[in-house]
Short mmCIF file of C-alpha atoms in Angstrom, two decimals:
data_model
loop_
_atom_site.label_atom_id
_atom_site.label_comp_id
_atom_site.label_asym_id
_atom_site.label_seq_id
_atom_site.Cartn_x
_atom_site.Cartn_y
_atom_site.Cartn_z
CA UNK A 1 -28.35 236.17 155.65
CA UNK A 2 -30.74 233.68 157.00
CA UNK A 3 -29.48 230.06 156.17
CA UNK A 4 -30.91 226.60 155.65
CA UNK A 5 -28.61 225.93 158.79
CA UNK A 6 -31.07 228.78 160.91
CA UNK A 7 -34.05 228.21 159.39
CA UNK A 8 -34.14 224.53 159.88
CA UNK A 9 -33.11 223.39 163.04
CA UNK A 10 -33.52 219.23 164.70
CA UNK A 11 -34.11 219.68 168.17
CA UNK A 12 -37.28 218.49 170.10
CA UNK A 13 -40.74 219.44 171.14
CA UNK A 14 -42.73 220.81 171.68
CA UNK A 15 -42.01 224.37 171.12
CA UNK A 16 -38.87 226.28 169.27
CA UNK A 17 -39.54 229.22 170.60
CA UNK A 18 -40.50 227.74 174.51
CA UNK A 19 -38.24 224.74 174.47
CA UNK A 20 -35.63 224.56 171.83
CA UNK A 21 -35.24 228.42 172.42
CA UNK A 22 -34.88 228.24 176.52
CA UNK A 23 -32.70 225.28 175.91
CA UNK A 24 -30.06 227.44 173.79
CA UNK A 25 -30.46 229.96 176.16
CA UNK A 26 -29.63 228.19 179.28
CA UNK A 27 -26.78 225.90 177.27
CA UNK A 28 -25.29 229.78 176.34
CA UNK A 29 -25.64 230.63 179.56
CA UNK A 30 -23.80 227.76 180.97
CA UNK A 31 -20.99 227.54 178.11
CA UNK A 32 -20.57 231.63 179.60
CA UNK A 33 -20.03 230.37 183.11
CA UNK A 34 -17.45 227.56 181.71
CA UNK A 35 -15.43 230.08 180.25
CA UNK A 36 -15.18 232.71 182.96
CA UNK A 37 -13.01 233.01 185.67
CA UNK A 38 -15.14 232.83 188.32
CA UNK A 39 -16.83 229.84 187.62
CA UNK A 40 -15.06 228.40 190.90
CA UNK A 41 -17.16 231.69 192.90
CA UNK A 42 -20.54 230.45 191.37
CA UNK A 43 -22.77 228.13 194.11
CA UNK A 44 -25.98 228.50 192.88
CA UNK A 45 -28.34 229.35 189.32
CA UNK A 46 -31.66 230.91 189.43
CA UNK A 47 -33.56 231.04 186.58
CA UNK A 48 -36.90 233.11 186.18
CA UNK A 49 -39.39 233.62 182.74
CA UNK A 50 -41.62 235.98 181.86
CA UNK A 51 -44.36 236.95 179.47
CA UNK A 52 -45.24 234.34 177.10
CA UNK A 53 -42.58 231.80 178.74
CA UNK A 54 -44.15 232.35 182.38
CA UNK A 55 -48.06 232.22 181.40
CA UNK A 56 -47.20 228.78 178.55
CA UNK A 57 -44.20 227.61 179.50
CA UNK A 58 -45.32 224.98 181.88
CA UNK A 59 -47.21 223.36 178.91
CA UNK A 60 -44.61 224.14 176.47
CA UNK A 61 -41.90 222.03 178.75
CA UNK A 62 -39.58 225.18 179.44
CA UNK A 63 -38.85 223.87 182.80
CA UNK A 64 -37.27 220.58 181.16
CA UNK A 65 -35.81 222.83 178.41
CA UNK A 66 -33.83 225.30 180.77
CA UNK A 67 -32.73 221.88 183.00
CA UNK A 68 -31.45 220.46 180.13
CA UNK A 69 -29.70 223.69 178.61
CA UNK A 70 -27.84 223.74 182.33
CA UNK A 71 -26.55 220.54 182.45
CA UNK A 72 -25.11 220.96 178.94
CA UNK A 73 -27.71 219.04 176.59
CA UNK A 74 -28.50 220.89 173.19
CA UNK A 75 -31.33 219.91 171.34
CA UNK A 76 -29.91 218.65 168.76
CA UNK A 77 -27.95 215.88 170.39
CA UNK A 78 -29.92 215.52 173.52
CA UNK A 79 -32.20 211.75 173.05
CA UNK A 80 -35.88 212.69 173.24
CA UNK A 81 -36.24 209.48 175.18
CA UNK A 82 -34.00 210.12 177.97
CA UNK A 83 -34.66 213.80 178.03
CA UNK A 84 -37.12 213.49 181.21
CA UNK A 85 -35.10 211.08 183.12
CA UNK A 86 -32.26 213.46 183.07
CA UNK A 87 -34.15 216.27 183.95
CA UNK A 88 -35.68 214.92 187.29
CA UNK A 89 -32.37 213.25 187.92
CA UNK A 90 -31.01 217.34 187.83
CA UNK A 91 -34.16 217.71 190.29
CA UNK A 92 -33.77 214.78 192.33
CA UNK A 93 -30.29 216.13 193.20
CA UNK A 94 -30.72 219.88 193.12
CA UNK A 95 -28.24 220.51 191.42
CA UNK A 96 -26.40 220.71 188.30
CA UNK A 97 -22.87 219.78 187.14
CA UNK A 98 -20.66 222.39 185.67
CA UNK A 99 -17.86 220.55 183.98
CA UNK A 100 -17.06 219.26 187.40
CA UNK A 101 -18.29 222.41 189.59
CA UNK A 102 -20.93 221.07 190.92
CA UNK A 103 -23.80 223.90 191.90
CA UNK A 104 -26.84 224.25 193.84
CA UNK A 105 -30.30 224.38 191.35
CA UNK A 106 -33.88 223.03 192.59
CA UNK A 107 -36.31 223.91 190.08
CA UNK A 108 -39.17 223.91 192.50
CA UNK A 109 -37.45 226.99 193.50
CA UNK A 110 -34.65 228.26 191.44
CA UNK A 111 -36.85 228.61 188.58
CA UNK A 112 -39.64 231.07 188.25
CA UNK A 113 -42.30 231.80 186.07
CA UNK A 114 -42.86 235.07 186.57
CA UNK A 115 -46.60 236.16 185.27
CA UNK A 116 -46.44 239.63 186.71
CA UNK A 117 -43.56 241.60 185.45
CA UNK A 118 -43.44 242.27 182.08
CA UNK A 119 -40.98 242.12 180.22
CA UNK A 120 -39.63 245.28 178.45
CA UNK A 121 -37.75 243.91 175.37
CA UNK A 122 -39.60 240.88 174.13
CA UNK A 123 -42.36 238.66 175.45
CA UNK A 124 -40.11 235.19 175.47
CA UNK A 125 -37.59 236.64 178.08
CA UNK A 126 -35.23 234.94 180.22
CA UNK A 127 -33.59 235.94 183.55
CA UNK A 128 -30.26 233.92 184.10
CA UNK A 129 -28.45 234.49 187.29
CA UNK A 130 -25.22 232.55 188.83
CA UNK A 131 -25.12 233.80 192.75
CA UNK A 132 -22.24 233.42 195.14
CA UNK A 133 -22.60 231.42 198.54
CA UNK A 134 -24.22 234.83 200.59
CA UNK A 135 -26.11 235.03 197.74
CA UNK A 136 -24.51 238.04 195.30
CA UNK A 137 -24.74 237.97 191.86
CA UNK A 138 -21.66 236.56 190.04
CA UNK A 139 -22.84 236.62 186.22
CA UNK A 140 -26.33 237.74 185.07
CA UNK A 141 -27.78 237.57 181.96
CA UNK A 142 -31.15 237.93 179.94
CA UNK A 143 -31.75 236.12 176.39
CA UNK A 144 -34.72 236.23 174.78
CA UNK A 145 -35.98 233.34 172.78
CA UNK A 146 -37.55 235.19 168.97
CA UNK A 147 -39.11 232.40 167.60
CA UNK A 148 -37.85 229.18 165.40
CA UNK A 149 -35.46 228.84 168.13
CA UNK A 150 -33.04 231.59 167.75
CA UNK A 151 -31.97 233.17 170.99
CA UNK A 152 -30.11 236.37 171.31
CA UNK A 153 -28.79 238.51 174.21
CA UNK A 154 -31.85 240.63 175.41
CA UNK A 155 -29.51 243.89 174.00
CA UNK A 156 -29.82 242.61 170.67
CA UNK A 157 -33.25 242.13 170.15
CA UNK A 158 -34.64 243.87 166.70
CA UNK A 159 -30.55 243.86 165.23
CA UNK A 160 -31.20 242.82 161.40
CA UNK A 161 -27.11 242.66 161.20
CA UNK A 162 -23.89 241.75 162.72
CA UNK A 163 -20.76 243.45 161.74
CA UNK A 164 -18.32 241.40 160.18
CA UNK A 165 -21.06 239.05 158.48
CA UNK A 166 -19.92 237.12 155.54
CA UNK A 167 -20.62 238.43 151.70
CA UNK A 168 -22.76 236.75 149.75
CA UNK A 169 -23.29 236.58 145.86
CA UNK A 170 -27.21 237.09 146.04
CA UNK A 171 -28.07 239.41 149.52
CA UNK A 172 -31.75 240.10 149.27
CA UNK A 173 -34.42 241.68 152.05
CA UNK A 174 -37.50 241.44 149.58
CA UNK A 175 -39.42 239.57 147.50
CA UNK A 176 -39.16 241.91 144.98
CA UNK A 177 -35.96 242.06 145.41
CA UNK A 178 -35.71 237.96 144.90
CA UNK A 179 -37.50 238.43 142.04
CA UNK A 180 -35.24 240.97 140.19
CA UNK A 181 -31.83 238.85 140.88
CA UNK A 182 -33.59 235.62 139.35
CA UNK A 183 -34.40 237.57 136.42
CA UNK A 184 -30.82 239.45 135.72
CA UNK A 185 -29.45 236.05 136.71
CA UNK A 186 -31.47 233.51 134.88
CA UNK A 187 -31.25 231.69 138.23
CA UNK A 188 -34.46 230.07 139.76
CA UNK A 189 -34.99 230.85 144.37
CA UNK A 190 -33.35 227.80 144.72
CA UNK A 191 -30.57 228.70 142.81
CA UNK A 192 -29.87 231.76 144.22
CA UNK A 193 -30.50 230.43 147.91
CA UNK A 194 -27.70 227.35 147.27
CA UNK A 195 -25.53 229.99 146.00
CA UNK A 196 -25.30 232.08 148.90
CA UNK A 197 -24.97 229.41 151.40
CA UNK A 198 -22.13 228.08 149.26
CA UNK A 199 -20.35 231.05 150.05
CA UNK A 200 -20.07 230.67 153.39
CA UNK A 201 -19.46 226.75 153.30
CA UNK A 202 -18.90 223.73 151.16
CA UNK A 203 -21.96 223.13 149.34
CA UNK A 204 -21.47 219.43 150.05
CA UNK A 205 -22.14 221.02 153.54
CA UNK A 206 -25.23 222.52 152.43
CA UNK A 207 -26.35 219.14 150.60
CA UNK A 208 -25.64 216.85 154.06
CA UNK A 209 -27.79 219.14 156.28
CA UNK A 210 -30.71 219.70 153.53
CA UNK A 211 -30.34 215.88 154.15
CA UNK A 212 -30.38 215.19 157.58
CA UNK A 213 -33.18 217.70 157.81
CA UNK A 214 -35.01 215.77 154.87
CA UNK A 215 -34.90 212.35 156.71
CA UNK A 216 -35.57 213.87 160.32
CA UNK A 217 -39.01 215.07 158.85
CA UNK A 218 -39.91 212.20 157.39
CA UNK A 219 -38.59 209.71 160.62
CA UNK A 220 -40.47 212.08 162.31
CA UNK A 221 -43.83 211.48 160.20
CA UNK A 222 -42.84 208.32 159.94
CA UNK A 223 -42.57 207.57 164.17
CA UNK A 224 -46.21 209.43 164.39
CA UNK A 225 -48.05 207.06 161.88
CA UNK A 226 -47.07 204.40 164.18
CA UNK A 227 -47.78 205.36 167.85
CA UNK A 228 -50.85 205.92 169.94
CA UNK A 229 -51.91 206.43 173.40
CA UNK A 230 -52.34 209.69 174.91
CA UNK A 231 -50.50 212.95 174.57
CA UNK A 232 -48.62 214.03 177.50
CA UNK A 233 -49.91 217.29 179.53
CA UNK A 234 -53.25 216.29 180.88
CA UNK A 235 -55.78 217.26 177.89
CA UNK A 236 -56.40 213.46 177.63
CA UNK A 237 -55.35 213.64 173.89
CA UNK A 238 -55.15 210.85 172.31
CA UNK A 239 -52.81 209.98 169.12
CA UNK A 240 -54.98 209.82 165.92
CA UNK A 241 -52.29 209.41 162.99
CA UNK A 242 -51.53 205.88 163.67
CA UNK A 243 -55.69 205.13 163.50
CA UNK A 244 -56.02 207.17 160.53
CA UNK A 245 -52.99 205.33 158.32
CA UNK A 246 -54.98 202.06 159.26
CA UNK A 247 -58.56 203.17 157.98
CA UNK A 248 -56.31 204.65 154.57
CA UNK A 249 -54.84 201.84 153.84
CA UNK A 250 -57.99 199.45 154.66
CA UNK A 251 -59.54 201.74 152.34
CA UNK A 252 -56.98 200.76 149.86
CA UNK A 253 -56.95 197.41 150.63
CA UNK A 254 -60.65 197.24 149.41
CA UNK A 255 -60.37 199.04 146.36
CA UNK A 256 -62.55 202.30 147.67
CA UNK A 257 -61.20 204.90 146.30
CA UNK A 258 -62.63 208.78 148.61
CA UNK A 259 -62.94 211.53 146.65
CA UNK A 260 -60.50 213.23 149.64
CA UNK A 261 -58.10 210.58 149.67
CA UNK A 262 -55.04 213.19 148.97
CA UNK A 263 -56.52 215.54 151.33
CA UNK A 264 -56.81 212.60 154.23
CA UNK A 265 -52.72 211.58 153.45
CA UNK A 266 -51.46 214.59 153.46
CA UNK A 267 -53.59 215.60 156.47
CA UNK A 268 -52.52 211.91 158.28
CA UNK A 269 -48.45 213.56 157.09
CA UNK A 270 -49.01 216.69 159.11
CA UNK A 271 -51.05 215.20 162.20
CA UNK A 272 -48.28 212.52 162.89
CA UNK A 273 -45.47 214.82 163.11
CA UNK A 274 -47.31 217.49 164.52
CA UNK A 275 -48.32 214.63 167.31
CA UNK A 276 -44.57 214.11 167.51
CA UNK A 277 -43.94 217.35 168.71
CA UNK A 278 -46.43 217.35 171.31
CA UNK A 279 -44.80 214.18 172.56
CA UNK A 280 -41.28 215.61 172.66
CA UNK A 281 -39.90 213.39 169.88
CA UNK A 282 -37.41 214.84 167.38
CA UNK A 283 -38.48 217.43 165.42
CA UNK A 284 -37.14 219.92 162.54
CA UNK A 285 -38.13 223.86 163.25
CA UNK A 286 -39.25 224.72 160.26
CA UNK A 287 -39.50 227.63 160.93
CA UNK A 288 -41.05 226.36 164.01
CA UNK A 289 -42.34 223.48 166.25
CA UNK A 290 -45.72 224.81 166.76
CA UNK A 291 -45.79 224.24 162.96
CA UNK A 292 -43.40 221.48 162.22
CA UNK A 293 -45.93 219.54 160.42
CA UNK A 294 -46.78 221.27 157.41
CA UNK A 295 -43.30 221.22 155.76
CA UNK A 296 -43.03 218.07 156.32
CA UNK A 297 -46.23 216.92 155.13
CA UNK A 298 -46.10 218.54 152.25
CA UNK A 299 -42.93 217.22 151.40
CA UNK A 300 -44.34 213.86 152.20
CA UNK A 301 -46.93 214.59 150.10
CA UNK A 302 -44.47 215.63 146.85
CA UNK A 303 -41.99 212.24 147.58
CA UNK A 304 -44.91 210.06 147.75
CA UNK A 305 -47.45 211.28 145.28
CA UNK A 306 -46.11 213.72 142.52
CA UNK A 307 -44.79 212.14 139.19
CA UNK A 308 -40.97 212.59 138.80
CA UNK A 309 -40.40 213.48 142.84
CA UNK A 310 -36.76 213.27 142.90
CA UNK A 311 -34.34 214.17 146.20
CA UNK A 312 -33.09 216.90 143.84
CA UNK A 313 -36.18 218.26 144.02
CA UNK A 314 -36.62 217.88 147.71
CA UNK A 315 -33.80 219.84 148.26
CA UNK A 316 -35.17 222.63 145.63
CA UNK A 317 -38.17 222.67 148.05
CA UNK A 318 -36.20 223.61 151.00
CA UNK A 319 -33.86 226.16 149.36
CA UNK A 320 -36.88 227.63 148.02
CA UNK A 321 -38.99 227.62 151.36
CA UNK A 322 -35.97 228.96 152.73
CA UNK A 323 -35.48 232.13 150.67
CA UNK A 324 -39.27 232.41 151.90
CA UNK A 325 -39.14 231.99 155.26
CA UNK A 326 -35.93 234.67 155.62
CA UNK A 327 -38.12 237.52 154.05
CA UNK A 328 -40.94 236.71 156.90
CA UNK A 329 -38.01 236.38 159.43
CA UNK A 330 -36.49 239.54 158.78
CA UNK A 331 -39.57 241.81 157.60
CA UNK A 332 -42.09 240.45 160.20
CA UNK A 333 -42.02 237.60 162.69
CA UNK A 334 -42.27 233.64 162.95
CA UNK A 335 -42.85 233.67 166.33
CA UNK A 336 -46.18 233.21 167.99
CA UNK A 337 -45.62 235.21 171.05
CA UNK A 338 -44.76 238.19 168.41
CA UNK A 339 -47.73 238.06 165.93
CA UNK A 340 -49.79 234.89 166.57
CA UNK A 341 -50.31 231.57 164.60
CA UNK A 342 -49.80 233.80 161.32
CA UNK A 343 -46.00 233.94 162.19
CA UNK A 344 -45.84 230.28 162.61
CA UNK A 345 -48.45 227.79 160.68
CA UNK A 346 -49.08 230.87 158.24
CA UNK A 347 -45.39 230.82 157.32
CA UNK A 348 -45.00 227.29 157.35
CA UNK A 349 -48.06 227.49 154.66
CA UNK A 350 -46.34 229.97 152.76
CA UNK A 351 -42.71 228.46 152.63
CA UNK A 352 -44.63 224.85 152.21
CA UNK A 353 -46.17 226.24 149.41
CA UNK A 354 -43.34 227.86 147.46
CA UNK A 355 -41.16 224.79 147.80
CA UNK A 356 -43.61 222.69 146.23
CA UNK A 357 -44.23 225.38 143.24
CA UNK A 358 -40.37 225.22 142.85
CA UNK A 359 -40.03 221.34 143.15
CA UNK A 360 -42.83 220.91 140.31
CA UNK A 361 -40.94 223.18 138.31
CA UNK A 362 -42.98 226.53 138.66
CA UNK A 363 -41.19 229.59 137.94
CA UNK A 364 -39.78 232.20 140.21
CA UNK A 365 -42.90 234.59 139.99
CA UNK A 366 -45.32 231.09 140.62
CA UNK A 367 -42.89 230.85 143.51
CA UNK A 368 -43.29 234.21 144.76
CA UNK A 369 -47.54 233.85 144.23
CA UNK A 370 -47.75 230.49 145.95
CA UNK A 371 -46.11 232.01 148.82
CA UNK A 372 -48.37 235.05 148.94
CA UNK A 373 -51.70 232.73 148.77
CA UNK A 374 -50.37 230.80 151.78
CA UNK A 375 -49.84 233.74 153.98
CA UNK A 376 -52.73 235.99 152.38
CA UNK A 377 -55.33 233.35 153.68
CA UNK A 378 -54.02 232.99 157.09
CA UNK A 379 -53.89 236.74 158.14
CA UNK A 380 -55.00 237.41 161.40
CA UNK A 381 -54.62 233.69 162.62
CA UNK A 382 -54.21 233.59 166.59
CA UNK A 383 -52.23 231.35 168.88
CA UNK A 384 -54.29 230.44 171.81
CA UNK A 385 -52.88 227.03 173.04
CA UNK A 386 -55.63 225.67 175.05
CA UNK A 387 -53.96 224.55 178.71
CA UNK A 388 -50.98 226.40 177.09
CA UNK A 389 -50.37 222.73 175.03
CA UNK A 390 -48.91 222.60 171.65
CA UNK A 391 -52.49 220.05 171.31
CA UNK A 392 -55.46 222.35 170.41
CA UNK A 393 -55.97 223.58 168.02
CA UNK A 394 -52.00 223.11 167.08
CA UNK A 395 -52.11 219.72 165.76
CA UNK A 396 -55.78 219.66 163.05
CA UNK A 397 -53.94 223.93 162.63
CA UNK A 398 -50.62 221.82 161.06
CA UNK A 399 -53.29 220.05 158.90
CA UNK A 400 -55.03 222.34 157.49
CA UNK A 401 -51.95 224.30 156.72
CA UNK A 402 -50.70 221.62 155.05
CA UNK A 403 -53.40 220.98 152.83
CA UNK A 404 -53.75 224.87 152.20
CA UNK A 405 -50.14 224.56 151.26
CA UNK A 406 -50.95 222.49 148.41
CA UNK A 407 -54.03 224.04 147.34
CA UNK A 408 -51.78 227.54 147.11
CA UNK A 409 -49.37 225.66 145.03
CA UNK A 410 -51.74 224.14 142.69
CA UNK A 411 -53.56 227.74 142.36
CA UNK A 412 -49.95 229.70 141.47
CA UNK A 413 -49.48 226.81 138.78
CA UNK A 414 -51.91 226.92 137.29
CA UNK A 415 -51.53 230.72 136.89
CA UNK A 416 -48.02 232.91 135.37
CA UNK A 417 -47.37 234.65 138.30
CA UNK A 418 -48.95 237.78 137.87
CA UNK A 419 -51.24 238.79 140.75
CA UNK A 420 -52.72 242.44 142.29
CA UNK A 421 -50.84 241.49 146.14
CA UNK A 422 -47.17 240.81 146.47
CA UNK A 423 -45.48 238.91 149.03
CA UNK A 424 -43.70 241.71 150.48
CA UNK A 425 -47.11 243.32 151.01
CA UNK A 426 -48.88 240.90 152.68
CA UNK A 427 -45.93 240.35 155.05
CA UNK A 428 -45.79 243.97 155.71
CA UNK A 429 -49.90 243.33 156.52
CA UNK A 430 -48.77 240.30 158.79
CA UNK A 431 -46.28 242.35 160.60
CA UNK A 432 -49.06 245.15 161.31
CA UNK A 433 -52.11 242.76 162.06
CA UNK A 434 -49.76 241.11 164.56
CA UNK A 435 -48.96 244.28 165.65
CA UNK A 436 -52.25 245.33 166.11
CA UNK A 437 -53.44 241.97 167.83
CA UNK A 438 -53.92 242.23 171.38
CA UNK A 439 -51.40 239.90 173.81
CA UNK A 440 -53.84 237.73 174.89
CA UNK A 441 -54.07 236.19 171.87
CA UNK A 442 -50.40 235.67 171.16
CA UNK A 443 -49.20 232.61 173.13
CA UNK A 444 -50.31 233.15 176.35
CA UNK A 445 -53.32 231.41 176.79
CA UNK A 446 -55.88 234.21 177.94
CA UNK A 447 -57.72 234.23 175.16
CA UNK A 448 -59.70 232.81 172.03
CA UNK A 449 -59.82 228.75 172.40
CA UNK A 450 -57.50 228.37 175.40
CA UNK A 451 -60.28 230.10 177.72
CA UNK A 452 -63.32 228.06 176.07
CA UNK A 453 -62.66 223.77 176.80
CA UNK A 454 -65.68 223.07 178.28
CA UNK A 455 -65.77 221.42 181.70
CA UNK A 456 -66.88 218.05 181.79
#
């Protein structure tokens, strides 16, 4: 089972899949080297990346990401403020601490991005070596990084189980499947979701994380309707949110009232945490940071302007977008590197989208249409970070899936949930088109927008 524990995960940005991924990685790899008995043999780590990490990962911060991982920061826990002064202080010194084994590590050198080999297993691949004094291998590992920051050893890439997994009341692997326990149940997504994650802990648990996760989004749109000043990365982009929360509310302020007033707030939700995550700041993965602004906004959007928004209903949005988000995860992909901008801002859409139909009381077939609107309409989408930035077209992409969020919802409601397309279909259509799409346009930068800024 996919949990709301997986699914949503604080960390920082700006990628899950190219920083909070690489930062579990190299954390693993460490916590490995604390445990083994021949920690005292290790004098030096060498890290090297390839595919989608070597040709992005200098604009997706995976050099600060794997620093951090080494010297034992998790994302999480590690302060997005501090996060670069540690990481050149690692740099300055060359070095990195292990729990008082202090071991040789210059990033200029000891990590490599690696744009010719390819990788064989999956296209977010890291290399992670510990070498002795002559320089022999001690402990060598590859992890790949799948996308809404889960990392797993490079062996188990493509495993949909683990032995020994917990038992659940509800297990489902399909939306029709979803469908059929809510009606032999009576029980609505959310429902069934809470169930099964109070199985495998205390559902007061379950409540403090759907929580924390709650108010980390909305610090996090919160902190981006307040700053400016440029982006970091050298596009020259500057910070819009804060500018447009000043012309809404001056707009307010003098009684003009825009036909696209809802449109403009929830796309000033989704461009201010989007903007976050381009900064670094603290982010939630949901399911990833290349779209952690569409959640977000549109839960924004349902606390601040839908009659009767309660934080019960918040946390039916998440449950709900949760039971989503696991049927993409384990029939398809959320990662860009896999299947494009469809696995990421397309699924953000589509889990935005249920959650709201479940929130506003929709039923479980609403649920299931809202969901297949949101991904149906973003089929084919690329990811073609231009300078390899999580800038353009990422942060007016988070928009627009916000707002396309919303407009799903509002068509499934006002509908009964009947409709020609199912879910599982059109993510078994996403899983093929990404398939079928051609590497240059899956998070490397060689293609589509990233090859076509025009030189001033």
């Amino acid at each position: 089972m996919i949990s709301v524990f997986d699914l949503y995960k604080i960390g920082i940005g700006p990628s899950s899949s190219h920083t909070v991924g690489p930062m579990r990685a190299a954390y693993g790899f460490r916590a490995g080297l604390l445990a083994s008995e021949r920690l005292r043999d290790v004098a030096r780590l060498h890290v090297t990346l390839f595919g989608s990490l070597a040709w992005t990962g200098k604009g997706h911060g995976t050099a600060k990401a794997v620093i951090l991982g080494l010297a034992g920061e998790l994302p999480d826990t590690v302060d997005p403020d501090t996060a670069d002064s540690l990481a050149a202080a690692v740099s300055a010194r060359g070095a990195v601490d292990l729990g008082g084994h202090v071991v040789g590590f210059e990033p200029a050198t000891d990590l490599v991005f690696d744009t010719l080999a390819p990788p064989p297993v999956h296209p977010n691949t890291l290399a992670l070596v510990a070498l002795d004094a002559e320089g022999r291998e001690v402990v060598a590992e590859r992890w790949c990084s799948v996308g809404g920051g889960f990392v797993v050893p490079e062996a188990q890439v493509g495993q949909t189980a683990l032995a020994g997994a917990p038992d659940v009341p509800y297990p489902f692997r399909s939306g029709a499947e979803l469908l059929r326990i809510g009606t032999r149940t009576r029980l609505s997504i959310a429902e069934i979701v809470m169930a099964n994650e109070s199985a495998l802990r205390p559902a007061a648990e379950v409540e403090a994380h759907l929580d924390r996760v709650i108010g980390t989004m909305m610090a996090c749109v919160e902190r981006g309707m307040q700053r400016d000043g440029e982006l970091p990365g050298g596009l020259a982009v500057q910070r819009r949110a804060a500018r447009l929360r000043a012309q809404i509310e001056a707009d307010r302020y003098r009684n003009i009232r825009h036909r696209h007033e809802v449109m403009d707030t929830i796309n000033l939700y989704a461009i201010a945490a989007t903007e976050e995550n381009a900064a670094g700041g603290r982010v939630v993965t949901a399911p990833t940071n290349g779209a952690a602004g569409v959640l977000p906004a549109v839960l924004r959007y349902y606390r601040e302007g839908c009659v009767g928004a309660t934080a019960a209903g918040m946390h039916q949005f998440l449950l709900t977008a949760t039971a989503i988000g696991a049927l993409f995860k384990m029939n398809a992909s959320i990662s860009g590197a896999e299947v494009g901008c469809q696995g990421e801002v397309g699924v953000a859409c589509s889990m935005a989208a249920s959650g709201l139909v479940a929130a506003l009381g929709g039923s479980n077939e609403q649920v299931e249409n809202a969901a297949e609107i949101g991904m149906e309409h973003h089929l084919g989408m690329t990811c073609d970070p231009v300078g390899g930035l999580v800038q353009i077209p990422c942060i007016e992409r988070n928009a627009f899936g916000a707002v396309k969020a919303v407009n799903a919802a509002s068509l499934a409601l006002r509908g009964d949930g009947r409709h020609l397309i199912s879910l599982d279909k059109v993510i078994a259509t996403m899983r093929q088109t990404g398939l079928d799409m051609q590497s240059k346009y899956k998070e490397t930068s060689q293609g589509g927008l990233a090859l076509n800024l025009p030189e001033c």
